[in-house]
């Protein structure tokens, strides 16, 4: 049995190493070549830089208008994530605790929304965006993200709420706690592992989204990182030195965020794994 456990452990470690290489190798080449001039990149992309240069980053910073596009991306990502957590949390809680025909019908409609890709409703969505005058407004993208991401997030929250003992909520209600108080003070701390998972996945989606933002934001001063990146690649198709530096700049803020927030995320997952 011990030998079998050792073999299982070795297989898992091997698969983890392979997965890590699949993720880290492209990242390594991107960051490495961002410090090299174009001539060295063309000569050998795997070679260590003969002379480190920051001119690629300066060029990418100016051509991206980095501070502007970073501000737009941060605003969209942060407020979209907050809204997704709030609305999906309360909706998922309500659906999990109410079993009447209206709630069941609403739940089925939400589940149907999970099965429809955005590309299938893009034309109709464009008409709605025009009628609501959401075009070229950051709040238009934020509200659109709330609508698109709500079904999946609500589904995950609803499943997590069902694992919370109903007796805890009943005791809180007897003590005079209202519906909102029960959710935010009692249920939310117990499901925060799921909530942190949703927030982490969604902020990655919002940060890296291109289609939705390109669809709504047309003005140059409203561009996000991904739109600016695409524009830069179109302009500098053969300027790989600037292009890889721009990619490094685009992933750096999110990388720093997860480094800083990883303790809170892990604590939330651990707390969410323990039932009250």
XYZ file of C-alpha atoms in Angstrom:
276
model
C 0.000 0.000 0.000
C 2.864 2.367 0.856
C 4.493 1.680 -2.492
C 1.235 2.476 -4.268
C 0.969 5.751 -2.317
C 4.507 6.691 -3.363
C 3.698 5.967 -7.014
C 0.511 8.062 -6.797
C 2.488 10.904 -5.213
C 5.151 10.753 -7.931
C 2.506 10.808 -10.655
C 0.793 13.819 -9.077
C 4.108 15.667 -8.693
C 4.996 14.888 -12.316
C 1.654 16.227 -13.544
C 2.050 19.355 -11.381
C 5.513 19.978 -12.854
C 4.215 19.542 -16.408
C 1.320 21.933 -15.705
C 3.715 24.473 -14.187
C 5.990 24.277 -17.230
C 3.070 24.806 -19.605
C 2.212 28.014 -17.733
C 5.693 29.296 -16.877
C 7.594 28.681 -20.136
C 5.578 31.173 -22.259
C 5.712 33.661 -19.384
C 9.477 33.225 -19.128
C 10.034 33.874 -22.825
C 7.733 36.905 -22.752
C 9.473 38.565 -19.814
C 12.964 37.577 -21.033
C 12.493 39.040 -24.500
C 10.935 42.235 -23.180
C 14.431 43.260 -22.018
C 16.090 42.541 -25.400
C 16.320 44.692 -28.553
C 14.615 43.421 -31.684
C 17.896 42.202 -33.233
C 18.546 39.847 -30.322
C 14.958 38.577 -30.357
C 15.230 37.815 -34.075
C 18.567 36.096 -33.520
C 17.533 33.782 -30.678
C 14.406 34.131 -28.533
C 15.759 31.712 -25.927
C 19.120 33.433 -25.422
C 19.811 35.517 -22.335
C 19.986 39.270 -23.136
C 23.490 40.436 -23.993
C 22.579 43.845 -22.629
C 19.399 44.536 -20.656
C 17.387 47.474 -21.966
C 14.333 49.300 -20.656
C 13.681 51.177 -23.888
C 11.070 48.562 -24.877
C 9.033 49.360 -21.775
C 9.327 53.110 -22.335
C 8.124 52.720 -25.908
C 5.268 50.412 -24.885
C 4.272 52.734 -22.006
C 3.981 55.732 -24.327
C 2.309 53.931 -27.203
C -0.247 52.253 -24.948
C -0.935 55.467 -23.016
C -0.518 53.065 -20.129
C -1.809 55.150 -17.223
C -5.088 55.930 -19.013
C -5.816 52.388 -20.160
C -4.742 51.006 -16.764
C -7.157 53.361 -14.992
C -10.031 52.311 -17.257
C -9.224 48.618 -16.819
C -8.959 48.875 -13.025
C -12.264 50.760 -12.743
C -14.073 48.205 -14.891
C -12.499 45.177 -13.173
C -13.012 46.375 -9.595
C -16.601 47.604 -9.900
C -17.625 44.667 -12.089
C -16.255 42.230 -9.503
C -17.909 44.021 -6.570
C -21.262 44.119 -8.351
C -20.968 40.477 -9.397
C -20.260 39.387 -5.800
C -23.099 41.484 -4.330
C -25.799 40.617 -6.860
C -24.889 36.958 -7.346
C -24.535 36.525 -3.581
C -27.948 37.879 -2.715
C -29.645 36.225 -5.703
C -28.021 32.856 -5.020
C -29.011 33.069 -1.353
C -32.633 33.882 -2.181
C -32.911 31.043 -4.703
C -31.331 28.544 -2.309
C -33.718 29.430 0.538
C -36.993 29.827 -1.386
C -38.677 26.963 -3.198
C -41.838 28.485 -4.655
C -42.720 28.227 -8.345
C -41.563 31.777 -9.127
C -38.095 31.200 -7.676
C -37.755 27.851 -9.434
C -38.734 29.427 -12.746
C -36.236 32.246 -12.190
C -33.523 29.714 -11.366
C -34.201 27.797 -14.599
C -33.936 31.028 -16.600
C -30.610 31.832 -14.943
C -29.321 28.340 -15.699
C -30.378 28.758 -19.332
C -28.349 31.973 -19.385
C -25.221 29.952 -18.546
C -25.639 27.950 -21.741
C -25.820 30.888 -24.165
C -22.462 32.240 -25.431
C -22.160 36.005 -25.708
C -21.468 35.712 -29.434
C -24.980 34.301 -29.961
C -26.671 37.360 -28.484
C -24.174 39.948 -29.652
C -26.423 41.570 -32.276
C -29.387 41.844 -29.894
C -27.033 43.040 -27.177
C -25.792 45.798 -29.470
C -29.358 46.987 -29.946
C -29.956 47.041 -26.186
C -26.707 48.928 -25.582
C -27.794 51.525 -28.137
C -31.271 51.921 -26.631
C -29.860 52.355 -23.118
C -27.111 54.703 -24.402
C -24.378 52.669 -22.705
C -21.909 53.108 -25.558
C -18.556 54.732 -24.730
C -19.262 54.685 -20.993
C -17.343 52.627 -18.455
C -20.535 52.004 -16.495
C -22.017 50.474 -19.655
C -19.288 47.821 -19.644
C -19.632 47.293 -15.874
C -23.400 46.751 -16.003
C -22.998 44.482 -19.034
C -20.458 42.371 -17.141
C -22.895 42.087 -14.230
C -25.549 40.735 -16.565
C -23.264 38.285 -18.361
C -21.476 36.897 -15.283
C -24.492 36.684 -12.950
C -25.843 33.211 -13.959
C -22.647 31.218 -13.298
C -21.755 33.160 -10.136
C -25.297 32.824 -8.796
C -25.222 29.086 -9.477
C -22.007 28.664 -7.451
C -23.282 30.794 -4.560
C -26.575 28.921 -4.472
C -24.741 25.615 -4.134
C -22.558 26.990 -1.327
C -25.548 28.401 0.591
C -27.221 24.974 0.603
C -24.292 23.653 2.673
C -24.955 26.219 5.432
C -27.207 24.776 8.195
C -30.593 26.470 8.178
C -30.693 26.352 11.984
C -28.006 29.053 12.184
C -30.167 31.465 10.189
C -33.266 30.623 12.212
C -31.389 31.406 15.413
C -30.275 34.760 13.994
C -33.847 35.615 12.964
C -35.091 34.786 16.475
C -32.456 37.204 17.823
C -33.983 39.949 15.659
C -31.751 39.833 12.564
C -33.410 40.798 9.274
C -33.011 39.065 5.912
C -30.121 41.253 4.770
C -28.463 40.945 8.163
C -28.760 37.152 8.068
C -27.079 37.032 4.687
C -24.255 39.531 5.260
C -23.509 38.738 8.912
C -24.201 35.001 9.073
C -24.234 33.343 5.646
C -21.695 35.449 3.750
C -18.765 34.739 6.141
C -19.512 30.999 5.899
C -19.444 30.961 2.080
C -16.625 33.434 1.573
C -14.420 30.667 0.169
C -16.810 30.353 -2.762
C -17.115 34.137 -2.962
C -13.335 34.589 -3.151
C -13.170 31.918 -5.851
C -15.844 33.723 -7.878
C -14.131 37.097 -7.384
C -10.727 35.715 -8.425
C -12.083 34.079 -11.571
C -14.214 37.046 -12.548
C -11.516 39.685 -12.066
C -9.289 37.645 -14.398
C -12.107 37.528 -16.933
C -12.832 41.249 -16.707
C -9.158 42.223 -16.839
C -8.435 40.135 -19.935
C -11.718 40.725 -21.757
C -11.462 42.100 -25.267
C -14.756 41.389 -27.028
C -17.157 43.104 -24.613
C -14.990 46.196 -24.107
C -14.221 46.534 -27.817
C -17.931 46.132 -28.455
C -18.957 49.037 -26.201
C -15.933 51.364 -25.919
C -14.993 53.023 -29.203
C -13.372 56.298 -28.155
C -9.592 56.219 -27.802
C -9.569 57.690 -24.287
C -11.962 54.947 -23.110
C -9.789 52.030 -24.189
C -8.799 49.262 -21.807
C -5.492 47.404 -21.715
C -6.636 44.660 -24.064
C -8.003 47.079 -26.672
C -4.811 49.150 -26.485
C -2.745 45.956 -26.782
C -4.603 44.877 -29.907
C -4.166 48.320 -31.413
C -0.456 48.230 -30.632
C -0.038 44.812 -32.239
C -1.789 46.055 -35.363
C 0.496 49.088 -35.534
C 3.730 47.313 -34.578
C 3.354 43.910 -36.208
C 7.109 43.460 -36.568
C 8.114 45.412 -33.441
C 8.240 42.378 -31.191
C 10.511 44.139 -28.732
C 7.778 46.691 -27.991
C 5.015 44.085 -28.211
C 6.435 41.690 -25.598
C 7.196 44.620 -23.288
C 3.564 45.705 -23.620
C 2.396 42.187 -22.730
C 4.630 42.225 -19.643
C 3.210 45.592 -18.589
C -0.352 44.356 -19.047
C 0.071 41.307 -16.790
C 2.225 43.008 -14.139
C -0.585 44.818 -12.197
C -2.695 41.665 -11.941
C 0.360 39.633 -10.916
C 1.153 42.116 -8.132
C -2.470 42.063 -6.996
C -2.540 38.282 -6.608
C 0.812 38.274 -4.831
C -0.536 40.787 -2.292
C -3.992 39.219 -1.988
C -3.026 35.543 -1.996
C -3.102 35.294 1.816
C -6.610 36.716 1.968
C -7.751 34.403 -0.833
C -6.277 31.328 0.848
C -7.714 32.348 4.228
C -11.119 32.799 2.624
C -10.989 29.389 0.937
C -9.933 27.759 4.222
C -12.700 29.486 6.163
C -15.255 28.564 3.530
C -14.260 24.924 3.768
C -15.313 24.768 7.442
C -19.033 24.536 8.133
C -20.438 26.631 10.954
